[in-house]
C-alpha positions as a LaTeX table, in Angstrom:
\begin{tabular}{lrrr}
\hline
Residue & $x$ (\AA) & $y$ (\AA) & $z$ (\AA) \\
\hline
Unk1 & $-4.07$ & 1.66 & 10.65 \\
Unk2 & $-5.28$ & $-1.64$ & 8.91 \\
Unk3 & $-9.31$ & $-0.76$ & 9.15 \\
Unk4 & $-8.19$ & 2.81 & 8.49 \\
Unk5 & $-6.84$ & 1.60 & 5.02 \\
Unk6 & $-9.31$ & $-1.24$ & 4.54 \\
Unk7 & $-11.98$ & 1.28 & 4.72 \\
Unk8 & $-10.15$ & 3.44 & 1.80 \\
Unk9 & $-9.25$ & 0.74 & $-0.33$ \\
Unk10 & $-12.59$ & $-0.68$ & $-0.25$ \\
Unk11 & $-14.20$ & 2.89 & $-1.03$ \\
Unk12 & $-11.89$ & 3.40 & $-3.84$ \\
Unk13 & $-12.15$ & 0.04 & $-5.60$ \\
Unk14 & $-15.33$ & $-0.03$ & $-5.49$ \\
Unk15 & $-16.09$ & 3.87 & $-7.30$ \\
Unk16 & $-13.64$ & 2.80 & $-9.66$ \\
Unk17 & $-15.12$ & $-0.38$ & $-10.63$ \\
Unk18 & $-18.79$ & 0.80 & $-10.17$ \\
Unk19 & $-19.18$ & $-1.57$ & $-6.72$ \\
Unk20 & $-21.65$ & $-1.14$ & $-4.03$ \\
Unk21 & $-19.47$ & $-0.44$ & $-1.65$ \\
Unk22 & $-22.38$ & $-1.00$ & 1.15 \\
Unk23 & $-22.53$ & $-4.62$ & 0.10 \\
Unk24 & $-21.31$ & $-7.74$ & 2.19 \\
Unk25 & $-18.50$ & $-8.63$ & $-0.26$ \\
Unk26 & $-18.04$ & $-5.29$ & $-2.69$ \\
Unk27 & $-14.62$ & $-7.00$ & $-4.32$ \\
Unk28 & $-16.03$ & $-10.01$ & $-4.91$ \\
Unk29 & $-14.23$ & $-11.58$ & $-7.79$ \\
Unk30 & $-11.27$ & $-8.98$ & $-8.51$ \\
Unk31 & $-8.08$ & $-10.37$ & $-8.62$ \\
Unk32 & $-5.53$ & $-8.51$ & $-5.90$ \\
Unk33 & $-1.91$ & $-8.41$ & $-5.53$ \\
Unk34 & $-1.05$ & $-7.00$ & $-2.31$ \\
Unk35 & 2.80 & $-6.30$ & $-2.84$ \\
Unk36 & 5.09 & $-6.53$ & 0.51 \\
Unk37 & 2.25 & $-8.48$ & 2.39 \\
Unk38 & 4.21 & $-8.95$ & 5.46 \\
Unk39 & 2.26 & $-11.01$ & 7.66 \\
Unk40 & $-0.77$ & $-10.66$ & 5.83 \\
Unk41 & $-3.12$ & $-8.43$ & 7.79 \\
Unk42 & $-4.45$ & $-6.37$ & 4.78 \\
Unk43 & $-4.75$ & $-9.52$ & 2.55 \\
Unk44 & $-6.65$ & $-11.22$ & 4.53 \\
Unk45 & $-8.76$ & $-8.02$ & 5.22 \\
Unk46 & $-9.29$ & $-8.13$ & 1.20 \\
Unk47 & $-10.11$ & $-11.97$ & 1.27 \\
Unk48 & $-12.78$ & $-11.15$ & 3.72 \\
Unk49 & $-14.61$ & $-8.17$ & 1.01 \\
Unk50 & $-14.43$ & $-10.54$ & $-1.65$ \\
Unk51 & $-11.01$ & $-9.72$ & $-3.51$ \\
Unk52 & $-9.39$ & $-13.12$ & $-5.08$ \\
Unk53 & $-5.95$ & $-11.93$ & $-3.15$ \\
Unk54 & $-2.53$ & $-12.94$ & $-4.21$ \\
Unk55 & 0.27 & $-11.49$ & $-1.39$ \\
Unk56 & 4.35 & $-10.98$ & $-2.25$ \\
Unk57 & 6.91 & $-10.75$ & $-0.06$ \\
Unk58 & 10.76 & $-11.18$ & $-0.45$ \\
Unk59 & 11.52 & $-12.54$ & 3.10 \\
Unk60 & 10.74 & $-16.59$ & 4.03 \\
Unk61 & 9.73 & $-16.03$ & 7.11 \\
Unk62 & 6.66 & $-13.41$ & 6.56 \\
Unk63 & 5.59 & $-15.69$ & 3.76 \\
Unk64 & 5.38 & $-18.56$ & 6.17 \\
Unk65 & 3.53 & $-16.54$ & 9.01 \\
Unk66 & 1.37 & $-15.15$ & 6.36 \\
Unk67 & 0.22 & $-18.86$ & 4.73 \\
Unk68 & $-0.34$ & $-20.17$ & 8.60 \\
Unk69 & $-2.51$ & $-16.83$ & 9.69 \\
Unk70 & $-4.46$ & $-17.49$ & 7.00 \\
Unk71 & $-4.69$ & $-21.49$ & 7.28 \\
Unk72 & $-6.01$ & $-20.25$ & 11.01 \\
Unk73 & $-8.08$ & $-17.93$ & 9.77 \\
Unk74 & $-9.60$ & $-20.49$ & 6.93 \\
Unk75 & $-8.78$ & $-18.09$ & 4.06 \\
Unk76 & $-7.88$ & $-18.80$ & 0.59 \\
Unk77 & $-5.13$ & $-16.43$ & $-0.20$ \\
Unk78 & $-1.92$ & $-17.08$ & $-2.62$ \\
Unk79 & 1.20 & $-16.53$ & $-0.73$ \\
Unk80 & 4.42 & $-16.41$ & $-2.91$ \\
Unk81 & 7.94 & $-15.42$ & $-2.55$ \\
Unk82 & 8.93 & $-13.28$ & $-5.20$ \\
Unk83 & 9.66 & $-9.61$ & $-6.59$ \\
Unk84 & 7.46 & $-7.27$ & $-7.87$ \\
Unk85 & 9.84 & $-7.66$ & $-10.89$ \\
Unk86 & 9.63 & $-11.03$ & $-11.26$ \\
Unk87 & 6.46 & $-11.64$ & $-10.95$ \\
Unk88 & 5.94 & $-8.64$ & $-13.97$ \\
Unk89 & 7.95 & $-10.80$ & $-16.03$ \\
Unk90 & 6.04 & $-13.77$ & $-16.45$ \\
Unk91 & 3.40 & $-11.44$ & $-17.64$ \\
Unk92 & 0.36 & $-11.92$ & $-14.96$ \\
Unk93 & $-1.81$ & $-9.14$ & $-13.91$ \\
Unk94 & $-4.49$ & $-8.28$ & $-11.68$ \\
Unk95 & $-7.49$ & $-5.77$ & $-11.37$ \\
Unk96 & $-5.93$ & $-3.91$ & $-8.31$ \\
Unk97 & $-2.10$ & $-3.99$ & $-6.83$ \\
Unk98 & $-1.54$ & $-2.63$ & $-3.36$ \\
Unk99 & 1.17 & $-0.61$ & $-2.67$ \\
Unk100 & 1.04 & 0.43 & 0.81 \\
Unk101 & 4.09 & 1.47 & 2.82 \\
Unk102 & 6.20 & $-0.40$ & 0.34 \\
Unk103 & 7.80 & 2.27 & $-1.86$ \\
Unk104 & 9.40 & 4.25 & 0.64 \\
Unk105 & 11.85 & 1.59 & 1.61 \\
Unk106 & 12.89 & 0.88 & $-2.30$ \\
Unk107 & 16.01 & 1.22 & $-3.72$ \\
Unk108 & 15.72 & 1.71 & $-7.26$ \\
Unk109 & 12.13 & 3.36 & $-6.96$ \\
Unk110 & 11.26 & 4.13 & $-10.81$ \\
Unk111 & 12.18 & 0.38 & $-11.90$ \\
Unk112 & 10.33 & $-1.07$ & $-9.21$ \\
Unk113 & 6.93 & 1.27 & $-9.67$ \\
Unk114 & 7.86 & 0.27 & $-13.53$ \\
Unk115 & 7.30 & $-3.08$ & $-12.44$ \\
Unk116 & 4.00 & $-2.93$ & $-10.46$ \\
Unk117 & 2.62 & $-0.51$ & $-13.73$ \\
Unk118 & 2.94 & $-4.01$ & $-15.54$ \\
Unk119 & 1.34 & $-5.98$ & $-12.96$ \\
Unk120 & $-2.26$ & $-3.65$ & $-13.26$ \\
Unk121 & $-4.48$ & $-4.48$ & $-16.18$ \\
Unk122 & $-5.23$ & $-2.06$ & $-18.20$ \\
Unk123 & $-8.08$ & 0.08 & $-16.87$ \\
Unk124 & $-7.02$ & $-1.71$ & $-13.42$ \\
Unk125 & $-6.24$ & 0.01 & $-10.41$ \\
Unk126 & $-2.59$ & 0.57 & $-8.14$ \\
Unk127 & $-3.04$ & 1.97 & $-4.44$ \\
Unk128 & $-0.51$ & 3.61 & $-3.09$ \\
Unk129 & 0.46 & 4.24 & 0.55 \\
Unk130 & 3.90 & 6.08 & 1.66 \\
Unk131 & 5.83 & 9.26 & 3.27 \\
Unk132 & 6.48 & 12.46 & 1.74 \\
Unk133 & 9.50 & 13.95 & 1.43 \\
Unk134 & 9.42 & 17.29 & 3.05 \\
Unk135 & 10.76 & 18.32 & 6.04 \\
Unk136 & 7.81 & 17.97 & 8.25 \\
Unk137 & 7.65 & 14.73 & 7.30 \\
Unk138 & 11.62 & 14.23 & 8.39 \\
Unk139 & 10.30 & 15.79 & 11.70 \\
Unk140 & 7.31 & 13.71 & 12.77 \\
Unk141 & 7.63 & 10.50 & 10.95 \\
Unk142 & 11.20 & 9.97 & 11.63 \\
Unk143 & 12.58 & 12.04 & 14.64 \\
Unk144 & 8.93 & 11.96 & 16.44 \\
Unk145 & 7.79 & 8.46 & 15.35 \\
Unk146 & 11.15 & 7.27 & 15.74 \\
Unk147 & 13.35 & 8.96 & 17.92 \\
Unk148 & 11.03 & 10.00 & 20.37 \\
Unk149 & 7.29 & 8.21 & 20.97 \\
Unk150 & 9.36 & 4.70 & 19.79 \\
Unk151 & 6.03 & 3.86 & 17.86 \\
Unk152 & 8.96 & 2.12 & 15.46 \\
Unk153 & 12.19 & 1.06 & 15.31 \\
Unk154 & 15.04 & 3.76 & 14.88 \\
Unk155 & 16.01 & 3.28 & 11.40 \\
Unk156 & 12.59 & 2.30 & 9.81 \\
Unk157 & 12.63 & 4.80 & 7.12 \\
Unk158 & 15.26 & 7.21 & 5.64 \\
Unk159 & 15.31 & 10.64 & 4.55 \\
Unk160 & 16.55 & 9.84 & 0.80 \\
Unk161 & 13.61 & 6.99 & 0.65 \\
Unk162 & 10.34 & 9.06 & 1.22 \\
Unk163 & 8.68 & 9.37 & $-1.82$ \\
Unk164 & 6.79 & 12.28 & $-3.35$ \\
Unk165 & 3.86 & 11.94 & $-5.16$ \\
Unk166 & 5.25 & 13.59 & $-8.45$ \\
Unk167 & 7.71 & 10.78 & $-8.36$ \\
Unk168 & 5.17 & 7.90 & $-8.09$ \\
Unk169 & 2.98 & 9.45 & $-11.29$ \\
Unk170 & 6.23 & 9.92 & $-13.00$ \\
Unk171 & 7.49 & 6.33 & $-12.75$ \\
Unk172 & 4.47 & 5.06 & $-13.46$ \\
Unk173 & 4.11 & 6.82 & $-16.68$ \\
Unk174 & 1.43 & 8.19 & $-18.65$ \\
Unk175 & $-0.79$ & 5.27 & $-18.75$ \\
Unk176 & $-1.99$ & 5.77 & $-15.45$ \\
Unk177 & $-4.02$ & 8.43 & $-13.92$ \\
Unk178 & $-4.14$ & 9.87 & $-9.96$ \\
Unk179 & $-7.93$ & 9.25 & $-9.82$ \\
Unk180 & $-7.54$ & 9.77 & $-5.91$ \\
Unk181 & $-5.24$ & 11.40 & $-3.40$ \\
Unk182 & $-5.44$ & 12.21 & 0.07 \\
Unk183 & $-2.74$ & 13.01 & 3.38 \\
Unk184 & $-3.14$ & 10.93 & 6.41 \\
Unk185 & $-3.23$ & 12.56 & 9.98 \\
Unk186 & $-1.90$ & 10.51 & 13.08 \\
Unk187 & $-3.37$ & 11.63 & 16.11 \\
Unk188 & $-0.76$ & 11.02 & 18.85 \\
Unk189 & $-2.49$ & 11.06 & 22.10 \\
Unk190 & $-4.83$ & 7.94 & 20.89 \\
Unk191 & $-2.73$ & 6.75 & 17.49 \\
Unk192 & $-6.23$ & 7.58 & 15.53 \\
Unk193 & $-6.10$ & 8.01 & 11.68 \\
Unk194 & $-7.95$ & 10.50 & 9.65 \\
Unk195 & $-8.15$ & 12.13 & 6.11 \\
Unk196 & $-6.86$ & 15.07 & 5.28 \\
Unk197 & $-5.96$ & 17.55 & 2.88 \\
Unk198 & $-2.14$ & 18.19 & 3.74 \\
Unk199 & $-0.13$ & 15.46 & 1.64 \\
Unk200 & 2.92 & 16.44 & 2.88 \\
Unk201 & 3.50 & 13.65 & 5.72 \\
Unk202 & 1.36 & 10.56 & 5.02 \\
Unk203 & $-0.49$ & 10.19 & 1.86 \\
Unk204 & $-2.58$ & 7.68 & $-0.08$ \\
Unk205 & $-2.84$ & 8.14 & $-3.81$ \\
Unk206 & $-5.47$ & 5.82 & $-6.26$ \\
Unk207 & $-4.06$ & 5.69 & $-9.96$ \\
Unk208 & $-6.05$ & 3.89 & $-12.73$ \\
Unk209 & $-4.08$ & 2.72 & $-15.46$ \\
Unk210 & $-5.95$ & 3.35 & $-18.82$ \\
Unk211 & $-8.26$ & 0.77 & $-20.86$ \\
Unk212 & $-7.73$ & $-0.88$ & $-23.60$ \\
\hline
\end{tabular}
């Protein structure tokens, strides 16, 4: 899943920021917040293009693994432990914020995707990963995923938490534009990733927020 994503990301950033996206480091010099880092696997994946990368989490202990992976791995990445709405507050922003399977586990979803809409510069860019909420979705991410192939914990997402992609444009508000959408396909006899048009499991969805 990570160099499934990577490979999007990097893609993405770099059409929307006029990058050769062929070249060694294509983000080199853009400031990234990757929000819910967890341990840190796609941060440091951004560190390695290029990207200046700042990761969030709310939990100690992923913040912790996350600063020694990347001691290990001798990359300079800014680990902090803090919300997406606290961090908005103090007013910083960054060329790109990462959003990947983050939003489906939110509680108040339109505050918090208010909050991440502050954290993108204007004619920055916000990446978004998540479930959609249709039944087919219900059926293969949760009961199959779940319930049956155990690929995650039972539990890991909830019905009333998927997200639909009208709802992330809406909360983010007319100052951003879906410059990019596609569905994601799992295959499940080898767990492979691939694009597709159907955006009613797994989708990814670029938004640009608009220039000054």
């Amino acid at each position: 899943l990570n160099a499934f994503r990577v490979d999007y990301i990097r893609r993405q950033l770099c059409a929307a920021f006029g990058r050769d996206a062929s070249a060694k480091r294509p983000l080199a010099g853009l400031s990234m917040l990757d929000i819910g880092c967890g341990g840190g696997i796609l941060s440091e994946s951004m560190a390695r293009l290029g990207a200046q990368v700042t990761g969030t989490e709310i939990t100690d202990k992923n913040v912790r693994v996350a600063q020694i992976h990347a001691e290990w791995s001798a990359l300079n990445i800014q680990y902090r432990l803090i919300t997406a709405d606290d961090l908005a507050a103090s007013g910083e922003t960054f060329d790109a914020v990462l959003n990947m399977e983050v939003v489906e586990h939110v509680e108040q979803l339109p505050e918090f995707l208010a909050s991440c809409g502050r954290l993108v510069r204007p004619g920055g860019v916000m990446v978004v990963a998540t479930i959609n909420r249709t039944p087919l979705a219900w059926l293969i991410a949760i009961i199959g995923a779940e319930r049956i192939l155990g690929w995650l914990p039972k539990g890991t997402h909830h019905w009333r938490k998927l997200v639909r992609p009208k709802e992330v444009t809406a909360a983010l508000g007319a100052d951003f534009e879906a410059i990019h959408r596609t569905g994601v396909r799992v295959n499940p006899l080898d767990r492979s990733f691939h694009f597709t048009r159907y955006l009613g499991i797994n989708y990814m969805m670029v938004l640009q927020k608009a220039g000054p």
